[in-house]
Coordinates of C-alpha atoms in Angstrom, one line a residue:
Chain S
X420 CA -47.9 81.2 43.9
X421 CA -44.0 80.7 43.6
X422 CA -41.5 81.3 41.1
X423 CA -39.2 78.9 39.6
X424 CA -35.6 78.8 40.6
X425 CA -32.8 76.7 38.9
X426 CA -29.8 75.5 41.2
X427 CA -27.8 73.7 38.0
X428 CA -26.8 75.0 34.5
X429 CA -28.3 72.5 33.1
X430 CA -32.1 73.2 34.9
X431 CA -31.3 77.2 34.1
X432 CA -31.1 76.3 30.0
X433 CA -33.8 73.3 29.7
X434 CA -36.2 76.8 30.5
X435 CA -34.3 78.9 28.4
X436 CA -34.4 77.0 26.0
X437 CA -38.1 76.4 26.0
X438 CA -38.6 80.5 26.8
X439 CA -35.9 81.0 23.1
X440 CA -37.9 78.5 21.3
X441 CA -41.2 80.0 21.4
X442 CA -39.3 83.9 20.7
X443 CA -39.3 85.3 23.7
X444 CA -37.0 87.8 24.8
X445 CA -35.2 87.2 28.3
X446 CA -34.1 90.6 30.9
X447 CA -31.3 89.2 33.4
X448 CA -30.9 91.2 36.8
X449 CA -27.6 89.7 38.4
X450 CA -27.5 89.9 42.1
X451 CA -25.6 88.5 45.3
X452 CA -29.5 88.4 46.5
X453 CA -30.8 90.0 50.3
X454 CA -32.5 92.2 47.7
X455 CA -34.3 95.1 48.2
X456 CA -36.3 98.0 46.4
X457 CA -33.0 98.7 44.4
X458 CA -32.7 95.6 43.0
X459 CA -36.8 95.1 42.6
X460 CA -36.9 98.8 40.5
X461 CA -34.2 96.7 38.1
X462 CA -36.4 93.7 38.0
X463 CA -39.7 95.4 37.2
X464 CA -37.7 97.8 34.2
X465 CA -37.1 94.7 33.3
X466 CA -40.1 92.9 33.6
X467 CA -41.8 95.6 31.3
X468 CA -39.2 95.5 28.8
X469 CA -38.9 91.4 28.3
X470 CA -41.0 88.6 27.8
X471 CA -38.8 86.7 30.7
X472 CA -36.7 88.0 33.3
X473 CA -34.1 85.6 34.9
X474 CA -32.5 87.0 38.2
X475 CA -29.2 85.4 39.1
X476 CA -28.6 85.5 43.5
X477 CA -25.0 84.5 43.3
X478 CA -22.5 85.7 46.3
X479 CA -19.3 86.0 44.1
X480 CA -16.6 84.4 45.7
X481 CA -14.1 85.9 43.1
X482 CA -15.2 89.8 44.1
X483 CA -14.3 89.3 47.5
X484 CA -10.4 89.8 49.0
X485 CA -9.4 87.7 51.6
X486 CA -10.4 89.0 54.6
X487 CA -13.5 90.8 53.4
X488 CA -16.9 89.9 54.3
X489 CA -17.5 86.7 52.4
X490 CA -18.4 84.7 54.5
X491 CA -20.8 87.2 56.7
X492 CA -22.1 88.1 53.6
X493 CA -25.9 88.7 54.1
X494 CA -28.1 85.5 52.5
X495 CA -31.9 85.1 52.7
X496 CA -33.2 82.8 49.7
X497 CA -37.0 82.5 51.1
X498 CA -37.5 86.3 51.2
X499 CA -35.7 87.3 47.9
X500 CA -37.8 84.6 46.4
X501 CA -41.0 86.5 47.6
X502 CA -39.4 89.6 46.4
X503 CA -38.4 88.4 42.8
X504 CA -42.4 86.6 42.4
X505 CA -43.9 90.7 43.8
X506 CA -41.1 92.0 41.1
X507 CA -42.7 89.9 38.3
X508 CA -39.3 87.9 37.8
X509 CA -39.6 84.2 36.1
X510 CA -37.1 82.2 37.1
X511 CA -34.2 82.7 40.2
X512 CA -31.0 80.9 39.4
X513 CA -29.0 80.2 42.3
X514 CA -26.2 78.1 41.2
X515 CA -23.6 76.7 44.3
X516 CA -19.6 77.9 44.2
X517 CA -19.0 74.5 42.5
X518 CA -21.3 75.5 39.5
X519 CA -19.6 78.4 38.7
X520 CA -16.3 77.8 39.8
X521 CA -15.2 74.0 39.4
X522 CA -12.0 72.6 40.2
X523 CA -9.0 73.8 37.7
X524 CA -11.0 77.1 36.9
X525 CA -8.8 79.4 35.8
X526 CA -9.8 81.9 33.7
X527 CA -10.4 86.2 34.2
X528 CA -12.1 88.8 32.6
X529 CA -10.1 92.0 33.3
X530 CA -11.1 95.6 32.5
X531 CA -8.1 97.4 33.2
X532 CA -8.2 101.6 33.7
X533 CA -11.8 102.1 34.5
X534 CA -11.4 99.2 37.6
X535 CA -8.2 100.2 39.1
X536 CA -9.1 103.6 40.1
X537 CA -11.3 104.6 43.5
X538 CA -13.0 101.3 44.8
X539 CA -10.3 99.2 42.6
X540 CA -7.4 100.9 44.6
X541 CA -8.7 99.5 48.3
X542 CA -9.8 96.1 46.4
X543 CA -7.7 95.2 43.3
X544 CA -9.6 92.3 42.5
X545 CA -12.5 93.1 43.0
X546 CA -13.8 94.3 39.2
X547 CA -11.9 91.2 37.9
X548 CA -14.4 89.2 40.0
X549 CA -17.1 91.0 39.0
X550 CA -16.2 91.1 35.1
X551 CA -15.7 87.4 35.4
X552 CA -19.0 86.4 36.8
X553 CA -21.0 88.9 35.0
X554 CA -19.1 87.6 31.4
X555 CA -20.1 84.0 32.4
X556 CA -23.6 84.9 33.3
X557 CA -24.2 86.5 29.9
X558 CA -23.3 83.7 28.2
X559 CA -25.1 81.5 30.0
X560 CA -28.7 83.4 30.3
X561 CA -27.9 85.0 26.6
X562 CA -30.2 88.0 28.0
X563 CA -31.4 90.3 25.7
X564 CA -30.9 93.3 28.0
X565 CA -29.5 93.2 31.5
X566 CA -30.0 95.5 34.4
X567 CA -27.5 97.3 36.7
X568 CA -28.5 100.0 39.1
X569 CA -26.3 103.5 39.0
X570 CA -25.7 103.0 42.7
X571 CA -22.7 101.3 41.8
X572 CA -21.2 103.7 39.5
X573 CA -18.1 102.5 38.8
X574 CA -19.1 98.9 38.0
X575 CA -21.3 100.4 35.7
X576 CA -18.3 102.2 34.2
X577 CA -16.9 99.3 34.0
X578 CA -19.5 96.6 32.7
X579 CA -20.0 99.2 29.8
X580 CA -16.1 99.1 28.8
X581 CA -16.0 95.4 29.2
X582 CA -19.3 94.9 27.1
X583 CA -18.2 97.6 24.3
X584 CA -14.3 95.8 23.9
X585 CA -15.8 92.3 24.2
X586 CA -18.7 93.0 21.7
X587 CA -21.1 91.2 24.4
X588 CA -24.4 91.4 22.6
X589 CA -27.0 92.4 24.9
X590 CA -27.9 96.1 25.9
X591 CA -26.6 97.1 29.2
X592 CA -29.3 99.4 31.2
X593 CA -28.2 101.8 33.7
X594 CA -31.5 102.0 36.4
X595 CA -31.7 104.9 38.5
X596 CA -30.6 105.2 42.4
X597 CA -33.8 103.9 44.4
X598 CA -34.0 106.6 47.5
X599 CA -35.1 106.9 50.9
X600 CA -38.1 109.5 51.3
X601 CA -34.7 111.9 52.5
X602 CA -32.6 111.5 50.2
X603 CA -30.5 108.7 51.3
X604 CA -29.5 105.8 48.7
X605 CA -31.4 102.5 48.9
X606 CA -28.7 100.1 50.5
X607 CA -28.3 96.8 52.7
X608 CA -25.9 98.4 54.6
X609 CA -28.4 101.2 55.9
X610 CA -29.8 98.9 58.3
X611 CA -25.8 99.0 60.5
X612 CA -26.9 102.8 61.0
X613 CA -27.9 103.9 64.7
X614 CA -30.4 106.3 64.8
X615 CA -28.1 109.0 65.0
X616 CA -26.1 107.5 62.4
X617 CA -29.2 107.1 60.1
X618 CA -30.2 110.9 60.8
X619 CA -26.6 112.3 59.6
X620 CA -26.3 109.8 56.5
X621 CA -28.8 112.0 54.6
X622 CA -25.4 114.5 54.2
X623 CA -24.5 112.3 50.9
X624 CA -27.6 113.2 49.2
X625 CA -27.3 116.6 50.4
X626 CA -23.9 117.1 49.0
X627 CA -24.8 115.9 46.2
X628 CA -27.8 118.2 46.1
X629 CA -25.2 121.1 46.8
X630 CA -22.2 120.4 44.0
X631 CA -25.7 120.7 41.3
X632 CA -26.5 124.0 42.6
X633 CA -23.0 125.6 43.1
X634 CA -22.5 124.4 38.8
X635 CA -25.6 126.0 37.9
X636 CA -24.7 129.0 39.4
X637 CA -21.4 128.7 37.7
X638 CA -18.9 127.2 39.5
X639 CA -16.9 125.0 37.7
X640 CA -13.9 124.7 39.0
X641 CA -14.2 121.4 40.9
X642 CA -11.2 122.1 43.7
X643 CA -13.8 124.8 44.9
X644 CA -16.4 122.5 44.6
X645 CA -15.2 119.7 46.5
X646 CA -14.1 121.9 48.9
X647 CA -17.6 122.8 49.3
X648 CA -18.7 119.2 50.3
X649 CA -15.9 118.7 51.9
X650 CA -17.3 121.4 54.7
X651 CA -20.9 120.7 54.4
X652 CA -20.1 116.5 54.9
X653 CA -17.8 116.8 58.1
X654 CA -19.9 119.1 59.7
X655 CA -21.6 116.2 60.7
X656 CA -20.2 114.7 64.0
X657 CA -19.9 110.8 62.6
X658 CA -19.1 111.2 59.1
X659 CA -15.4 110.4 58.1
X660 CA -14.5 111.2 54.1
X661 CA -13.2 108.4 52.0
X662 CA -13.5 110.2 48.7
X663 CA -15.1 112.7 46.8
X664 CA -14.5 112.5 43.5
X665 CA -15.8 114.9 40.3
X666 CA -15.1 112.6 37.3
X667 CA -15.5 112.1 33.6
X668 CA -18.4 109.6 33.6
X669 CA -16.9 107.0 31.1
X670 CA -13.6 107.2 32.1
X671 CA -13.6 108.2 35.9
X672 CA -10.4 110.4 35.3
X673 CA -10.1 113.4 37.2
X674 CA -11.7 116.5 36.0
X675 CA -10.5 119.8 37.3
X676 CA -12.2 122.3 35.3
X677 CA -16.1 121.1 34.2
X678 CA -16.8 121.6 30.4
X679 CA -19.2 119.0 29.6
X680 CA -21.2 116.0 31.8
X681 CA -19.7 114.5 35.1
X682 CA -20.0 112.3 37.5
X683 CA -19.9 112.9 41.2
X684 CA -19.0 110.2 43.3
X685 CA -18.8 110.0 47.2
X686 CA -17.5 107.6 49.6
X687 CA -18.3 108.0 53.2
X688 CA -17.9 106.5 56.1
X689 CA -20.8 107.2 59.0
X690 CA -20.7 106.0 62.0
X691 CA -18.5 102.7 60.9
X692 CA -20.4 101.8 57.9
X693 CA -19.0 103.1 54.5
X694 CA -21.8 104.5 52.7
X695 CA -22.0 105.4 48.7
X696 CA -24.0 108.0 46.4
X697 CA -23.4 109.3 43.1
X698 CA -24.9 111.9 40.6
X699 CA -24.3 111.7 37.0
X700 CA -24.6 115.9 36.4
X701 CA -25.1 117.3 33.1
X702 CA -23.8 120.8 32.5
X703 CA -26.6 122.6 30.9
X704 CA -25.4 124.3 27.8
Chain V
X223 CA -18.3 82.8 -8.6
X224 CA -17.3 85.2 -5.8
X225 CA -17.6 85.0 -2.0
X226 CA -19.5 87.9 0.7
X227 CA -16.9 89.5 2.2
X228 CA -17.2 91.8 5.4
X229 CA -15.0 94.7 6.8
X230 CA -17.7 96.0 9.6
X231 CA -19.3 94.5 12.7
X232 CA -22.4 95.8 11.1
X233 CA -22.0 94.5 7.6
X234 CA -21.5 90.8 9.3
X235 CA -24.1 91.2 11.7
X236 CA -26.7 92.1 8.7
X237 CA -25.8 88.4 7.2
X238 CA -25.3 86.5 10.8
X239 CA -28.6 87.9 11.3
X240 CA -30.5 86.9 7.9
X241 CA -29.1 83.1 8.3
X242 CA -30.6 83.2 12.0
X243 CA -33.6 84.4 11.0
X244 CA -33.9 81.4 8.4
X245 CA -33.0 79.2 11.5
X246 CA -29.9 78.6 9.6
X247 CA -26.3 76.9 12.1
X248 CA -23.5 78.7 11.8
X249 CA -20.1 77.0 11.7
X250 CA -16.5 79.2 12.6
X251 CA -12.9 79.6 11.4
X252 CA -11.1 82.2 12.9
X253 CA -7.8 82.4 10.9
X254 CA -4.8 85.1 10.5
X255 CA -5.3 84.3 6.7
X256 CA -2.4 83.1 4.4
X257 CA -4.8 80.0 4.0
X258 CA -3.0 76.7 3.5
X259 CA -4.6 72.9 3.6
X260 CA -4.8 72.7 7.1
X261 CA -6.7 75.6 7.3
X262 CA -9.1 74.4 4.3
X263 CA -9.4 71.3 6.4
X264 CA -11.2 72.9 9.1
X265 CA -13.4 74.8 6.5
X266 CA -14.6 71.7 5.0
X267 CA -15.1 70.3 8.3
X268 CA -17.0 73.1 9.1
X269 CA -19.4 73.2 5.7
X270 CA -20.1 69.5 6.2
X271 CA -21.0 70.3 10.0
X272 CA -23.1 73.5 9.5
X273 CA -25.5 75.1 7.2
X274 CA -23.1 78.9 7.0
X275 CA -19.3 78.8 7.4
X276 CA -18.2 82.5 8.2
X277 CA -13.9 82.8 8.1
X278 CA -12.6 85.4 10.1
X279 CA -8.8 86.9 8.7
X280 CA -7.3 88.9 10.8
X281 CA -4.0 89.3 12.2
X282 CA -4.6 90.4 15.6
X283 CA -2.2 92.6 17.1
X284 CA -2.7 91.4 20.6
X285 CA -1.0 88.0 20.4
X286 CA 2.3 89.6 18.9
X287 CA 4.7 91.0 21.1
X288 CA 6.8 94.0 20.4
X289 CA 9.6 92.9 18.4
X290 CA 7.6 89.7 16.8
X291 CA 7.0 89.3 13.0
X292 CA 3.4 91.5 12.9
X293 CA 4.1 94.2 10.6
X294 CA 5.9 91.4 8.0
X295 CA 3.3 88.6 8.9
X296 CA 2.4 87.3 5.3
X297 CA -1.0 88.7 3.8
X298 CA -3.3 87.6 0.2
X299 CA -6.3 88.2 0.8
X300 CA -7.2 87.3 -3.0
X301 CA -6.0 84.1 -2.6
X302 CA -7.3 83.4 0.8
X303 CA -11.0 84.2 -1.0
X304 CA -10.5 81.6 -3.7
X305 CA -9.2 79.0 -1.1
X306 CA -12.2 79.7 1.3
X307 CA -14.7 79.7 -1.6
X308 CA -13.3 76.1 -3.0
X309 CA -13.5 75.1 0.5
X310 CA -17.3 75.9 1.0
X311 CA -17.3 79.0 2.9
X312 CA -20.3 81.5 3.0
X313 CA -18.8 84.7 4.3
X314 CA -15.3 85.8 5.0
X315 CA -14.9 88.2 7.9
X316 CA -11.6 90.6 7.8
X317 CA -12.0 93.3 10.0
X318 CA -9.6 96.7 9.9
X319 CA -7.7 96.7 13.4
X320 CA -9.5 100.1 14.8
X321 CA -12.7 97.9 13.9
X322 CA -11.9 95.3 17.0
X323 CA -9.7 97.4 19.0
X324 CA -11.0 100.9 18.4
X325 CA -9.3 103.5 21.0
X326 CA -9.8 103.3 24.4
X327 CA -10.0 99.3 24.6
X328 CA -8.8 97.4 27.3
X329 CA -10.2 94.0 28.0
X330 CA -8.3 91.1 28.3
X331 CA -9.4 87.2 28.8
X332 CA -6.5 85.5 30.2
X333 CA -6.5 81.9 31.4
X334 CA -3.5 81.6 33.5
X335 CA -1.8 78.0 34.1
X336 CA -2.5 76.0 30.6
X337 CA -1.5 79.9 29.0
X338 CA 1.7 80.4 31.0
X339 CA 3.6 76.9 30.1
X340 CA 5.5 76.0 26.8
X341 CA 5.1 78.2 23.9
X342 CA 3.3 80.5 26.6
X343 CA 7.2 81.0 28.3
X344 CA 8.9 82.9 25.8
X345 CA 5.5 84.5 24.5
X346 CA 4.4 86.1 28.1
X347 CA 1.3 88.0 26.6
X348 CA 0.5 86.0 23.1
X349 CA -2.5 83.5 24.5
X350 CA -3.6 86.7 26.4
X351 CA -4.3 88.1 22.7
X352 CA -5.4 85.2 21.1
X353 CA -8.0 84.3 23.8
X354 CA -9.2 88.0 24.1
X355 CA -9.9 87.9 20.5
X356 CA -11.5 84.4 19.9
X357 CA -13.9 85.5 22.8
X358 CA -14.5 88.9 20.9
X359 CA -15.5 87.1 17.7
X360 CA -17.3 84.4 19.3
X361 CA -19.7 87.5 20.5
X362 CA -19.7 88.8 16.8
X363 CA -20.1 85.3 15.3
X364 CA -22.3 83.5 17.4
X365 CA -21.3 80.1 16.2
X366 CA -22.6 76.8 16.9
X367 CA -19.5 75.2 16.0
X368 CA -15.8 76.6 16.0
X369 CA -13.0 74.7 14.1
X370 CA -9.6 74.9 15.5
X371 CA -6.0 72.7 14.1
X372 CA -4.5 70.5 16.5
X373 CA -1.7 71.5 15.1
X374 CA -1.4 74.4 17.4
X375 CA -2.0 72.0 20.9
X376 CA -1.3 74.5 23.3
X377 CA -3.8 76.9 22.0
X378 CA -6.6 74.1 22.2
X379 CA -5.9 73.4 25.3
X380 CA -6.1 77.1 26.5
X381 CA -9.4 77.8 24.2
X382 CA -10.7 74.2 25.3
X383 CA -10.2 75.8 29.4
X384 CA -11.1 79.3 28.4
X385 CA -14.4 78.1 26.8
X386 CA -15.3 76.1 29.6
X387 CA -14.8 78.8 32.2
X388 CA -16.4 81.4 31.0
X389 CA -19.1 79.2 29.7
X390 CA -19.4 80.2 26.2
X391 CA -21.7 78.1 24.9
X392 CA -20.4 76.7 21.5
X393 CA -18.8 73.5 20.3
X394 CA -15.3 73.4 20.0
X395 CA -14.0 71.2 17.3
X396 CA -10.7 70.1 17.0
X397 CA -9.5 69.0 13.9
X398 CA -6.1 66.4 12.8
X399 CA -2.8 67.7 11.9
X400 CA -2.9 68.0 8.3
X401 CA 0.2 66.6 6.7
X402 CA 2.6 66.3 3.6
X403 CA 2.8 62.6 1.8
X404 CA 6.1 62.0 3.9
X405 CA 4.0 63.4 7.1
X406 CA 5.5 66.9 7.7
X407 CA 2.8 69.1 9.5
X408 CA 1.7 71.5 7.0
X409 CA 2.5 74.8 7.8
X410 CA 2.9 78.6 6.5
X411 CA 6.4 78.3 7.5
X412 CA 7.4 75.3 5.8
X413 CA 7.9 77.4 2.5
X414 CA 11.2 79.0 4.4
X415 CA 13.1 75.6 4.4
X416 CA 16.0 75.0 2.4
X417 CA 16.1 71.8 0.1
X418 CA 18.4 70.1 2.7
X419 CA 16.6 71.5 5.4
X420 CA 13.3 69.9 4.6
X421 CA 14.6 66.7 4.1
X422 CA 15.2 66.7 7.4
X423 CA 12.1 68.4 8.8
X424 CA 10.9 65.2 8.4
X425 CA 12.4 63.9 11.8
X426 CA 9.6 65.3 13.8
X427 CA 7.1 63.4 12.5
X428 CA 9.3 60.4 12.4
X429 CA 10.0 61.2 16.2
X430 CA 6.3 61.4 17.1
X431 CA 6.0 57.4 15.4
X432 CA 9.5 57.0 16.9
X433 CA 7.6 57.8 21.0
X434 CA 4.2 55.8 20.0
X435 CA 6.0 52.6 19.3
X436 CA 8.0 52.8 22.4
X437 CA 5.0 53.4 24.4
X438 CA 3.0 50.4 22.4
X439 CA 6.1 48.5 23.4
X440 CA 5.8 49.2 27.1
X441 CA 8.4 51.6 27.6
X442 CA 6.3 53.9 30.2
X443 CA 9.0 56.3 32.1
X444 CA 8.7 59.6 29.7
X445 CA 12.8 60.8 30.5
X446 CA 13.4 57.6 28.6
X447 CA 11.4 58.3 25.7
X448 CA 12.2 61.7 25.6
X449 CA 16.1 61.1 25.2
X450 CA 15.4 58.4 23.2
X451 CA 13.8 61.3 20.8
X452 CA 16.6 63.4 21.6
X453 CA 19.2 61.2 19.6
X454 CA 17.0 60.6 17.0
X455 CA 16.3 64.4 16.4
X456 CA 20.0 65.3 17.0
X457 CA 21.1 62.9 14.5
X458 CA 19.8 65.2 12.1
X459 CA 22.9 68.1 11.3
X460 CA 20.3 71.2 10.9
X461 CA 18.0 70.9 14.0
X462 CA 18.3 72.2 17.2
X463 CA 15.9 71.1 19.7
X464 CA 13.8 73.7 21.8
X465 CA 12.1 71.3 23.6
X466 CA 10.3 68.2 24.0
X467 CA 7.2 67.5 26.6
X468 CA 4.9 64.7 27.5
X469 CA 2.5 65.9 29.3
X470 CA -1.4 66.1 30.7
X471 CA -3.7 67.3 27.4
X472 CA -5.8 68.9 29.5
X473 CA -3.8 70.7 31.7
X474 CA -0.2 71.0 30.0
X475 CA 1.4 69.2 33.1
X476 CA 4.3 67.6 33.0
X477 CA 4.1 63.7 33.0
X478 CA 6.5 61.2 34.5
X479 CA 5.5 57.8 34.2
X480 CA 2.8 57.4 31.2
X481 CA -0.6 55.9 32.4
X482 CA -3.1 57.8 30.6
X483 CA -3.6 59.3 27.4
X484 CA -0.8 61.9 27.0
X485 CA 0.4 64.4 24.3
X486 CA 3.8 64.3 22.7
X487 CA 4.9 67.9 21.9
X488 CA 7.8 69.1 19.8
X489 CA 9.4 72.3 18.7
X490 CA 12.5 72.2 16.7
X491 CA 14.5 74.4 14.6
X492 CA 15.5 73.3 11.6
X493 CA 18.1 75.8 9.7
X494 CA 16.4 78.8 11.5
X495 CA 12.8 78.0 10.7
X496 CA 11.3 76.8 14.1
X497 CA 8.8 74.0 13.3
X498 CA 6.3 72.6 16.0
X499 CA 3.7 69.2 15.8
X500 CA 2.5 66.7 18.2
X501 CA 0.5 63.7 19.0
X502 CA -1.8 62.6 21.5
X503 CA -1.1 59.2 22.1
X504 CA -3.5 56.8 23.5
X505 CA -2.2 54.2 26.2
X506 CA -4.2 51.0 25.4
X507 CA -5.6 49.1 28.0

């Protein structure tokens, strides 16, 4: 058995088209592909919600900065094929630079406020890219819902503000952060960690483990909080803090005294790979 | 006889979604109202084209800058409802301004290049608005078909780019210049001209015949025809010229020597009222 994949716009609508016609309701899962369980928990939510589900493998140039790791990037079409057919996907489309970005393009989606803050500040285009891409993707699968994982919390932040002010119409699903049987968040990256490396990365899930019980016993003060993590993560021989950040979940400002829901976000570096977690935490009444 | 008309996203999604439902196309006129023949041009167009015409009046705040004519920018909505129902549109669409940019937006489309040329110079930020809003209703609307004046050939050009970027999957239509019996373009702004002063309006049109039988004649080198316009503009005592540009239709560019299809563009004051047309003119083998 294999599973269809469209290289041309033109191949990814003739099924579309044929999927529309007879009223079936199409999931989209966007990727940059070497997929793993995180991205095959968003394809089967998706598969049990839709009819079709269309998965796009598409290493952005546009998200990437020069110098970043574009190039290096991670590809491996034959195994995310296998993984997208176990997932119970439809159709890959895996459309060349040249498809997506012809000569003379020249046109940006921008979310500004939400995408210039933590990972926006170290990569200023970064959300641009990733608005951009995302936009044309929509209107070219026309999905009915579409699936991003809360791993990356700020791009979920901000793919919620760009579909609200853009009146996209699809529903945009948030799918939980897949996990190690530790703790530690489902990543590509996890495979850079040495043994001792991989043993220490489980501090992320721990401190976010920690900043839930220090607010349900009260603390809300979030100095104190991060603080907290701040001692619990560097005790850790390899760790190196980028940021640890207790924020208002659709806004990502700054909160310094909790009142209502937040969102805890942590950069970390271990070893030399930068690791993130998050946990959206809701103060219990 | 009256005609629908619609204030909330909701209240024109309920009707956008009962023509669907009937498997019914859906043409679109996006318009800042104060409805003139041009405008009633694409509407017909439109009905002739498609089984629904929905008109959108709105005055979008975006593509005014601070200082420009928003808060005075002329307004009748009654008669804009009988011109759209003579016309032979279905459902008129004039949102409130918290309706499409309710408090916390802040996504922008911006197509740079085509955007940043011409009218695009002394207006830094107004194709900014105007393609973040088309893109906004074209979510809402769903058209098969959108009408748009050549008139306005910048803004064609930047929709025409901007629709091809992002993808959105929709015919653009552009429609002729509509024009008075001595050929003046039709516009909103024609109404400020003095007796005198349009009299002489008239010399852009005559200038746009003036270019196309130079060029049928052979004359190719565009700083030729453009100060042969020049004088013929400057003869008239009113005007003042703000420019004159042959260039690419698809990408704005300045041309030097004519060997393609090009488009004449003009903007002229004339008194104080600044008038704009053009042409594309079609270089015969």
């Amino acid at each position: 058995m294999t599973i269809s994949t469209a290289t041309t716009i033109s191949e990814l609508k003739s099924k579309l088209t044929s999927w529309r016609s007879a009223h079936q309701t199409v999931g989209f899962v966007p990727t940059m592909g070497f997929l793993h369980e995180g991205h095959q928990s968003l394809i089967r939510k998706a598969a049990s919600e839709n009819d079709r589900v269309v998965v796009s493998i598409f290493v952005n140039p546009t998200q990437f900065a020069a110098g970043e790791d574009l190039a290096t990037y991670p590809r491996d079409l034959a195994q995310d094929q296998l993984k997208c057919l176990e997932a119970g996907a439809d159709l890959i489309f895996t459309p060349h630079v040249s498809e997506m970005y012809p000569s003379g393009f020249n046109t940006y989606v921008t979310t500004s406020g939400v995408s210039e803050l933590l990972e926006g500040k170290s990569r200023p285009t970064h959300f641009r890219g990733v608005t951009t891409i995302v936009t044309k993707l929509f209107n070219l699968v026309q999905p009915n819902k579409a699936y991003f994982g809360q791993k990356d919390a700020q791009q979920v932040a901000v793919l919620q503000q760009m579909v609200r002010d853009l009146n996209q119409d699809l529903d945009l699903i948030v799918c939980p952060i897949i996990r190690e049987a530790d703790g530690l968040a489902k990543s590509s990256r996890n495979t850079y960690l040495s043994t001792d490396a991989r043993q220490q990365a489980v501090v992320l899930f721990q401190a976010l483990t920690l900043a839930e019980t220090l607010i349900s016993n009260g603390e809300l003060k979030t100095s104190n909080i991060i603080a907290a993590l701040n001692t619990h993560i560097q005790a850790q021989s390899l760790t190196q803090i980028d940021y640890i950040k207790i924020v208002d979940p659709t806004t990502l400002q700054d909160i310094d005294n909790i009142t209502t829901d937040i969102l805890l976000l942590l950069a970390v570096y271990v070893d030399q790979t930068r690791l993130i977690d998050n946990k959206l935490i809701h103060l219990e009444a």
